[in-house]
Short mmCIF file of C-alpha atoms and ligand atoms in Angstrom, two decimals:
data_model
loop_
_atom_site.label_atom_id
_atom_site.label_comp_id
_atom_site.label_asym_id
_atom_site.label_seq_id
_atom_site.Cartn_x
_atom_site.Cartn_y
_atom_site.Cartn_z
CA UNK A 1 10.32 6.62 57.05
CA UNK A 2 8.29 9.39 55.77
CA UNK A 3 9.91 11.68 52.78
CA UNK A 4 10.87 14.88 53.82
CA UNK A 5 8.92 17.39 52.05
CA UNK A 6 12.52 19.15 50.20
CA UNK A 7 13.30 15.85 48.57
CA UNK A 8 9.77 14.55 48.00
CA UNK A 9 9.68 17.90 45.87
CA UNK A 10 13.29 17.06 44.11
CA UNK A 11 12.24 14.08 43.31
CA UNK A 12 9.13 15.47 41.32
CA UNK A 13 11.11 17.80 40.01
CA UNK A 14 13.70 15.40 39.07
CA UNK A 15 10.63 13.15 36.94
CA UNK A 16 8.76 16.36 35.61
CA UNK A 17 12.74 17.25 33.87
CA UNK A 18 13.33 13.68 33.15
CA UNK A 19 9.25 13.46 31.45
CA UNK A 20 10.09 17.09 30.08
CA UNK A 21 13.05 15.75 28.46
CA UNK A 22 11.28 12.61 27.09
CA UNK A 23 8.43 14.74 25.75
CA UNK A 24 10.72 16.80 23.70
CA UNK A 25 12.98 13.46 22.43
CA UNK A 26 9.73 12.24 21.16
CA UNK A 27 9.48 15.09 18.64
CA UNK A 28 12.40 15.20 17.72
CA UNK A 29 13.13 11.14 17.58
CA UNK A 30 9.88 11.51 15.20
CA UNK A 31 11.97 14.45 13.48
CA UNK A 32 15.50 12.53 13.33
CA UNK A 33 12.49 9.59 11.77
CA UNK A 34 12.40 11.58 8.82
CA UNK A 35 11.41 9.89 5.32
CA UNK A 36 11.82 7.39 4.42
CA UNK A 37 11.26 6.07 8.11
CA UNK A 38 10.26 2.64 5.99
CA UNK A 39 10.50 0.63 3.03
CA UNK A 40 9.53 2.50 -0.17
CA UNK A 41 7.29 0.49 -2.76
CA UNK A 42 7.75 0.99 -6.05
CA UNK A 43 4.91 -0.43 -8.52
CA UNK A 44 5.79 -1.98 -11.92
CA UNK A 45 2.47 -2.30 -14.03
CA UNK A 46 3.53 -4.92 -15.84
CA UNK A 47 5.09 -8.43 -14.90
CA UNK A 48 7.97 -9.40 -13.87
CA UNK A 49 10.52 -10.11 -16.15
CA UNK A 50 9.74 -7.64 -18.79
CA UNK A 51 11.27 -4.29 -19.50
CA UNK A 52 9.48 -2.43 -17.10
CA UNK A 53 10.55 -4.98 -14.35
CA UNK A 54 14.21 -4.61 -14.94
CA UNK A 55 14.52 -0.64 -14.90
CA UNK A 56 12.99 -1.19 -11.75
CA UNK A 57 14.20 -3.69 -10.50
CA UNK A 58 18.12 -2.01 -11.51
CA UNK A 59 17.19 1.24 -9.63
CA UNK A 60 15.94 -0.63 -6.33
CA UNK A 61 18.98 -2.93 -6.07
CA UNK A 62 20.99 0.63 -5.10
CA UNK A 63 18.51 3.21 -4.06
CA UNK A 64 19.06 1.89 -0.29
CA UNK A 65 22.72 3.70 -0.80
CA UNK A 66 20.94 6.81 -1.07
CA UNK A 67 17.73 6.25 0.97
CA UNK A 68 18.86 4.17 3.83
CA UNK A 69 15.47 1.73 3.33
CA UNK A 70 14.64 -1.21 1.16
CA UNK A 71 12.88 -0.50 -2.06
CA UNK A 72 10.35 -3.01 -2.71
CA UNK A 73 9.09 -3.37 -6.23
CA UNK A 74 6.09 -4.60 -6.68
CA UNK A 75 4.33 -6.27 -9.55
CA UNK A 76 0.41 -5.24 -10.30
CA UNK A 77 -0.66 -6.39 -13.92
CA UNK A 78 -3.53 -5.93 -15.82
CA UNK A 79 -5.19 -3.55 -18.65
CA UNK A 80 -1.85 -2.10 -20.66
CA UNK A 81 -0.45 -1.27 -16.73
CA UNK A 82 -3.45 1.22 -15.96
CA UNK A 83 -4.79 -0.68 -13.12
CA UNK A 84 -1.53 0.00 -11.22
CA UNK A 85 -1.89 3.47 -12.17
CA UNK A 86 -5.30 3.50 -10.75
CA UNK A 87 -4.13 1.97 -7.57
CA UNK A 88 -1.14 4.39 -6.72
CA UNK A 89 -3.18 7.72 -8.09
CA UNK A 90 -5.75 6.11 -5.12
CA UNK A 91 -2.75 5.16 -2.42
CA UNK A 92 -2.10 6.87 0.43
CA UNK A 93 -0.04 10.40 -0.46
CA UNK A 94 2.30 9.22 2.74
CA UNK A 95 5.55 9.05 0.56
CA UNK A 96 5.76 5.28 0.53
CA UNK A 97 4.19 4.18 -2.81
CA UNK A 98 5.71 5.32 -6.11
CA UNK A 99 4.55 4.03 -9.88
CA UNK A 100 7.17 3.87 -12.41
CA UNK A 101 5.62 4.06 -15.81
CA UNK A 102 6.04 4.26 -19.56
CA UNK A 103 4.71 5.85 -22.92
CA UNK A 104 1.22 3.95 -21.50
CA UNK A 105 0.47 6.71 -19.16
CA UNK A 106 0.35 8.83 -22.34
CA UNK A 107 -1.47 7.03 -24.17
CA UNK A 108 -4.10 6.02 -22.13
CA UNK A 109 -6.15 8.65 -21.99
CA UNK A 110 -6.66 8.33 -25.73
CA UNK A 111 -7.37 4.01 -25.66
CA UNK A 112 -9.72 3.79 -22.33
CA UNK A 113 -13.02 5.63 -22.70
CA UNK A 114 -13.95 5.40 -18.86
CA UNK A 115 -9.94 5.69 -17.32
CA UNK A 116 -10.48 5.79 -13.50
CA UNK A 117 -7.63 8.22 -12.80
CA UNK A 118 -6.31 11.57 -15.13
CA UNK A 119 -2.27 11.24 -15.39
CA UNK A 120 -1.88 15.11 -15.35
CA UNK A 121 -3.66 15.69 -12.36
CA UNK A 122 -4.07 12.63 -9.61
CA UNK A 123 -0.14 12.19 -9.50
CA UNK A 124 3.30 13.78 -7.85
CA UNK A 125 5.99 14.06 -10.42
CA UNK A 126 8.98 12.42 -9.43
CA UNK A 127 11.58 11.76 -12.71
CA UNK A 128 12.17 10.98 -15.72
CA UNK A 129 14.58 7.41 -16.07
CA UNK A 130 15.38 6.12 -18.94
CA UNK A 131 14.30 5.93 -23.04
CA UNK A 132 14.55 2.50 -24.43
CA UNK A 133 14.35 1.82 -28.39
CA UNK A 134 12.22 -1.22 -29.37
CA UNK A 135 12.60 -4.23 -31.36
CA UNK A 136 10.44 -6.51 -33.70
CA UNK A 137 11.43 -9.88 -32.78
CA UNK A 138 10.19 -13.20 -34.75
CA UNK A 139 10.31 -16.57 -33.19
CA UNK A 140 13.31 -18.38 -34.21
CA UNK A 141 12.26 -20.56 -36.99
CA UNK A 142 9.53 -17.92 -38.80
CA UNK A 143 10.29 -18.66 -42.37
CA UNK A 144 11.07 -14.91 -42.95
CA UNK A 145 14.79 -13.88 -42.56
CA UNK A 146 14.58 -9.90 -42.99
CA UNK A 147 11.84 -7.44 -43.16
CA UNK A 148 11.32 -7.26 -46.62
CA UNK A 149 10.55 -11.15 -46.55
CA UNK A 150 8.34 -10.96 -43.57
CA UNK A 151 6.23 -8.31 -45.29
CA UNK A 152 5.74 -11.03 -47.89
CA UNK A 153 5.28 -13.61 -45.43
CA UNK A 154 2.57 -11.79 -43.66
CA UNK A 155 0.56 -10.61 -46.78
CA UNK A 156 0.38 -14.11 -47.98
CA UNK A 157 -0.52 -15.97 -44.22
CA UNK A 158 -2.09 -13.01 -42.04
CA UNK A 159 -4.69 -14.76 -40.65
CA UNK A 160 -2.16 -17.41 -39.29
CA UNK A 161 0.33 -15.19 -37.43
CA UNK A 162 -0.36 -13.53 -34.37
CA UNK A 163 1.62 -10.83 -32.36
CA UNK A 164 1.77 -10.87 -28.41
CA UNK A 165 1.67 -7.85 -26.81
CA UNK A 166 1.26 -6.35 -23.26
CA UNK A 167 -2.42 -5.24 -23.26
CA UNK A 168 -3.90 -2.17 -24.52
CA UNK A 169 -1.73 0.92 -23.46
CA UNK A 170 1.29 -1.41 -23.57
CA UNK A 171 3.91 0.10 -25.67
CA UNK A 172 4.71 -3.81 -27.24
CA UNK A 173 0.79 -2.87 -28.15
CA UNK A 174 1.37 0.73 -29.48
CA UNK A 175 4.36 -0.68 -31.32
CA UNK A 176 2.22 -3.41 -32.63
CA UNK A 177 -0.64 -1.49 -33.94
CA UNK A 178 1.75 1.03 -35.53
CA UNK A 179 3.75 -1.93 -37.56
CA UNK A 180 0.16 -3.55 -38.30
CA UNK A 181 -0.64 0.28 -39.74
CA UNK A 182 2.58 0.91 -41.41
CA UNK A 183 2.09 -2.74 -43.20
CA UNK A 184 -1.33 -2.44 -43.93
CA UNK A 185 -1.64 -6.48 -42.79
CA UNK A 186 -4.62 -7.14 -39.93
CA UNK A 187 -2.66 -8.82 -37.72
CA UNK A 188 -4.00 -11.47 -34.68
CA UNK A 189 -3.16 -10.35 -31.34
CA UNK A 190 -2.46 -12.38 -28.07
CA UNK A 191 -2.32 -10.10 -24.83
CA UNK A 192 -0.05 -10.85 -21.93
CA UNK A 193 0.29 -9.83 -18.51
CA UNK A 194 3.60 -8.20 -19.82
CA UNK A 195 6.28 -8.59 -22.33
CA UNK A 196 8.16 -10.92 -19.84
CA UNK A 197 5.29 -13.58 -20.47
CA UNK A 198 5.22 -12.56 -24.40
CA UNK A 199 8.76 -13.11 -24.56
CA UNK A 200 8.76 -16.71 -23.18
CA UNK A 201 5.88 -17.26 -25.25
CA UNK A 202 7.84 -16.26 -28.67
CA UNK A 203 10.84 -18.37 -27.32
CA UNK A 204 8.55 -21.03 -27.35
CA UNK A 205 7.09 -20.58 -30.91
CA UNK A 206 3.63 -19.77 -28.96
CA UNK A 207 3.53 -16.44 -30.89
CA UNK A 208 5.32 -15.67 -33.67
CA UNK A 209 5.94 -11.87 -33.47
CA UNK A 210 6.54 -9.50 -30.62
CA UNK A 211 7.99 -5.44 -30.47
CA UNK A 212 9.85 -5.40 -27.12
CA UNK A 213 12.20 -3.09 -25.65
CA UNK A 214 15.80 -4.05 -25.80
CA UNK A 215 16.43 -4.10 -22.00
CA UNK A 216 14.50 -7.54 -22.53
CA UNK A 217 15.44 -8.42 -26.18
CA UNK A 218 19.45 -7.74 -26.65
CA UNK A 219 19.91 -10.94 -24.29
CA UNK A 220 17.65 -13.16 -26.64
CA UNK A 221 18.59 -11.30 -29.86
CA UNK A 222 22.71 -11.79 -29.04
CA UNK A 223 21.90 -15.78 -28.26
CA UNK A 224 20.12 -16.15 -31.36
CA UNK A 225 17.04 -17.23 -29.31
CA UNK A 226 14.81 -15.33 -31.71
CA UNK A 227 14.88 -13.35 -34.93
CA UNK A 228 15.14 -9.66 -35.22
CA UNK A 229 13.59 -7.60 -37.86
CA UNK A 230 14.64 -4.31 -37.00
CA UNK A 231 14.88 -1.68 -34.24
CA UNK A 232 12.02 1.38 -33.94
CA UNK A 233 14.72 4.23 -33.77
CA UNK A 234 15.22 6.63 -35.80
CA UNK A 235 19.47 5.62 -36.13
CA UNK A 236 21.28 2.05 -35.86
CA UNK A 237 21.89 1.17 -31.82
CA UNK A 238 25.26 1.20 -30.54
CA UNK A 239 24.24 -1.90 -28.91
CA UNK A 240 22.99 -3.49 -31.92
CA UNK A 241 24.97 -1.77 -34.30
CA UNK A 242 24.52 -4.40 -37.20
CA UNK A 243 20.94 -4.48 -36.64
CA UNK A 244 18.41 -2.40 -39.32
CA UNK A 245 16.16 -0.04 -38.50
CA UNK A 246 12.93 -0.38 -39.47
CA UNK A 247 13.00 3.41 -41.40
CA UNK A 248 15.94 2.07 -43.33
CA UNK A 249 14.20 -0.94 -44.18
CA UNK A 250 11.21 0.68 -45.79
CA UNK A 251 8.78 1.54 -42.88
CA UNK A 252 10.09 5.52 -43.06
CA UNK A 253 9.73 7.19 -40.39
CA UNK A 254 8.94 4.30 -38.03
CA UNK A 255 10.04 5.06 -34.23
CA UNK A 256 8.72 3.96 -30.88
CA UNK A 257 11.11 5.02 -28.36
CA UNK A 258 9.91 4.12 -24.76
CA UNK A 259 10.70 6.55 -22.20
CA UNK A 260 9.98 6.12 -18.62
CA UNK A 261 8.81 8.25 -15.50
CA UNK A 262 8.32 7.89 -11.64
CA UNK A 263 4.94 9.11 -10.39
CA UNK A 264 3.61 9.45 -6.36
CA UNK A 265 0.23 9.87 -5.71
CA UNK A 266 -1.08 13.57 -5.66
CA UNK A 267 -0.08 15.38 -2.35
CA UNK A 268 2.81 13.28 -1.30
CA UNK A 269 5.46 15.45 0.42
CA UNK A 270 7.66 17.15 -1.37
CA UNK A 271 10.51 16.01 0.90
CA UNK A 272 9.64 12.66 -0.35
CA UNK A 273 9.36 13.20 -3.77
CA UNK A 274 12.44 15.23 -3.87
CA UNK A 275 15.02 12.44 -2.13
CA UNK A 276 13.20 9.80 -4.54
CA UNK A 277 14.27 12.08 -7.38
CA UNK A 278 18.03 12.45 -5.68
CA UNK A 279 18.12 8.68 -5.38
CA UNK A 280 16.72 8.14 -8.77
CA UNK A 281 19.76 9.96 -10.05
CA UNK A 282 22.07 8.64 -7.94
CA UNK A 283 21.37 4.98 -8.84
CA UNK A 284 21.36 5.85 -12.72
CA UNK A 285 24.93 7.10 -11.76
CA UNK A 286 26.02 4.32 -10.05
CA UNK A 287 28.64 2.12 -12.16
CA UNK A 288 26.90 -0.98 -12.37
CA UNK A 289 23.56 0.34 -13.23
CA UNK A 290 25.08 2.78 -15.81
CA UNK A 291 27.09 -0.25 -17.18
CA UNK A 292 23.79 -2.17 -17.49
CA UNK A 293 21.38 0.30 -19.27
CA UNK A 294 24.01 0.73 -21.61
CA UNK A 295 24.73 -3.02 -22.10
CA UNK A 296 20.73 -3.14 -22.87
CA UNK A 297 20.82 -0.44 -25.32
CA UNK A 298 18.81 2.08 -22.59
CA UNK A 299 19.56 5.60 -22.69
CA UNK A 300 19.87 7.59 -19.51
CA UNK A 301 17.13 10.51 -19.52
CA UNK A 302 18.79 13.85 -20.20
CA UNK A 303 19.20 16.03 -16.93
CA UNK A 304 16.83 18.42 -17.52
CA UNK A 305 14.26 15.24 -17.67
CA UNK A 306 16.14 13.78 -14.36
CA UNK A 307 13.17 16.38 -12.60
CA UNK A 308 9.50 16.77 -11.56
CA UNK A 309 9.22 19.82 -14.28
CA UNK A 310 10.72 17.79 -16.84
CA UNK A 311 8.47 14.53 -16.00
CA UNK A 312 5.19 16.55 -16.01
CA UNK A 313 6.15 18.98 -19.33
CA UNK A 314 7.20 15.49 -20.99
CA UNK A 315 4.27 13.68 -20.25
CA UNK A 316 1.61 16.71 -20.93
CA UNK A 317 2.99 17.14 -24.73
CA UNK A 318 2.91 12.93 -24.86
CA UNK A 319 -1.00 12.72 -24.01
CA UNK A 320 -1.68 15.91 -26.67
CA UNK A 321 0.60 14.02 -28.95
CA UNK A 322 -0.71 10.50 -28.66
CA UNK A 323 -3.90 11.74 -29.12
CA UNK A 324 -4.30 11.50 -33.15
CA UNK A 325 -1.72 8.81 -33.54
CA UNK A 326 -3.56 6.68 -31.92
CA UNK A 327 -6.56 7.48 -33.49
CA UNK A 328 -5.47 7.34 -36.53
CA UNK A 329 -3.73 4.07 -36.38
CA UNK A 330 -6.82 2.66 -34.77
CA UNK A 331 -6.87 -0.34 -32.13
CA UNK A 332 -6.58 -3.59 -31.83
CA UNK A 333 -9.59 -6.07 -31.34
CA UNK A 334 -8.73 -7.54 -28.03
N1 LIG B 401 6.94 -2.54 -20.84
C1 LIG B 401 6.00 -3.60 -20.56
C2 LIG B 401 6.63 -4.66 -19.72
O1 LIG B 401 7.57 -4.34 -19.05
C3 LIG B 401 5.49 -4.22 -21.77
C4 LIG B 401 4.86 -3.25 -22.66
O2 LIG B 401 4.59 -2.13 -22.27
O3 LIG B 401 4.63 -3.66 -23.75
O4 LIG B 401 6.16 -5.77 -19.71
#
């Protein structure tokens, strides 16, 4: 039976509203899709397992709270952590790839003539994170039980000891190549794909010396897993309160202090960057994590770093600063 011409036109009508309706759901399905619509990644430069790993690694297990996606960290090694820097000042500015970084994105600039990307101008600022002291570590049975004795140690057998480091930008390498400076001893170096590799190495008497950050060492220092020489702060750790510094112990002035920032490629939304920064916070707040950084001597980032202004001032005085220190403490032959 054919339609009658009234309802053949409701029924358009009816479809045209119900399309009409759909047409406007899809903008604002896409709208109510707002970021993060899917996983985040978050790039460590360095393997897993070391310092850099387990900030990370921390801040993604809670981030979801505050997100509502999955942060996925992932590992990308090689040259002192600037060939992940290369690859997220490169990635897509979409809001789903984020670098977290150290002192190496200062530092940089001054050890790698031809650097393929320029840290104060190819990235977002995100946050600052966390500042973690350092610690020169032994392997258990170096015949050296303090400093004092392992300056005597190395002066009389330098060209048999060799430190492990990170690569060049790595701060285990900065550290390094200050201590070899401050000691006036040419010192052997082994590179790593990160301190977590180093470490295992010096647990098994591979190496013999290594500057790490505590949110690896305390772990290995409170088992007695290795030998500590001393801490790079300025003032004794509350979580190693027993433990010298090196300043105290003759090397005045010594201090590497690793502080640590999260970095989007250049033009990511600010939406984006600003709910990673909220999260960022949120998970340094959280009990467990706050607990933790403590526990592993890492000090939260003071609020006025806990922002993109206070990431991108911090690291603009770092690269000006790094400049002559590292040219004057020269590098290692790797
Ligand atoms: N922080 C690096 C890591 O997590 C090591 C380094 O920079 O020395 O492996």
């Amino acid at each position: 039976m054919p339609l009658s011409t009234t309802s053949s036109w409701r029924r358009l009508a009816a479809a045209t509203l119900l399309l009409g309706g759909l047409a406007l759901a899809v903008p604002l399905t896409a709208a109510a899709q707002a970021w993060p619509a899917r996983p985040i990644t978050l790039v460590v430069p360095f393997a897993a397992g070391g310092p850099t790993d387990i900030v990370a690694r921390a801040l993604a297990a809670v981030m979801p709270k505050t997100l509502g996606q999955t942060v996925i960290v992932e590992n990308k090694t090689g040259a002192g952590g600037t060939i992940a820097a290369a690859s997220v000042a490169r990635a897509q500015p979409d809001g789903y790839t984020f670098l977290i970084h150290h002192n190496g994105m200062a530092t940089a600039p001054s050890l790698y003539r031809k650097l393929t990307y320029d840290p104060l101008n190819d990235f977002e600022y995100v946050s600052q994170v966390v500042d973690v002291p350092m610690t020169l570590l032994g392997r258990k049975d170096l015949p050296a039980k303090d400093l004092p004795e392992l300056l005597t140690y190395l002066k009389a057998n330098a060209d048999k000891i060799n430190l492990a480091h990170a690569g060049l930008g790595a701060v285990s390498h900065l550290c390094g190549m200050l201590f070899r400076k401050a000691v006036g001893v040419e010192l052997t170096t082994v590179p790593y794909q990160g301190t977590g590799p180093a470490m295992i190495a010096l647990l098994g008497g591979q190496v013999d010396l290594l500057c790490d950050q505590t949110t690896q060492t305390i772990p290995h220092i409170k088992s007695g897993a290795v030998k500590l020489y001393g801490v790079t702060t300025p003032s004794r750790l509350k979580s190693l309160p027993d433990a010298p510094t090196l300043s105290e112990q003759g090397l005045q002035g010594f201090e590497v202090v690793v502080w640590h920032g999260v970095y989007a490629p250049k033009g990511t939304p600010k939406d984006a960057i600003d709910k990673m920064g909220a999260a960022i916070r949120a998970a340094l707040q959280d009990p467990g994590v706050a607990q933790r950084m403590a526990d592993l001597g890492a000090v939260v980032a003071d609020d006025a770093k806990l922002s993109p202004a206070g990431l991108q001032s911090w690291l603009t005085r770092e690269v000006q600063r790094y400049g002559p220190v590292i040219k004057a403490a020269g590098q290692f032959a790797d």
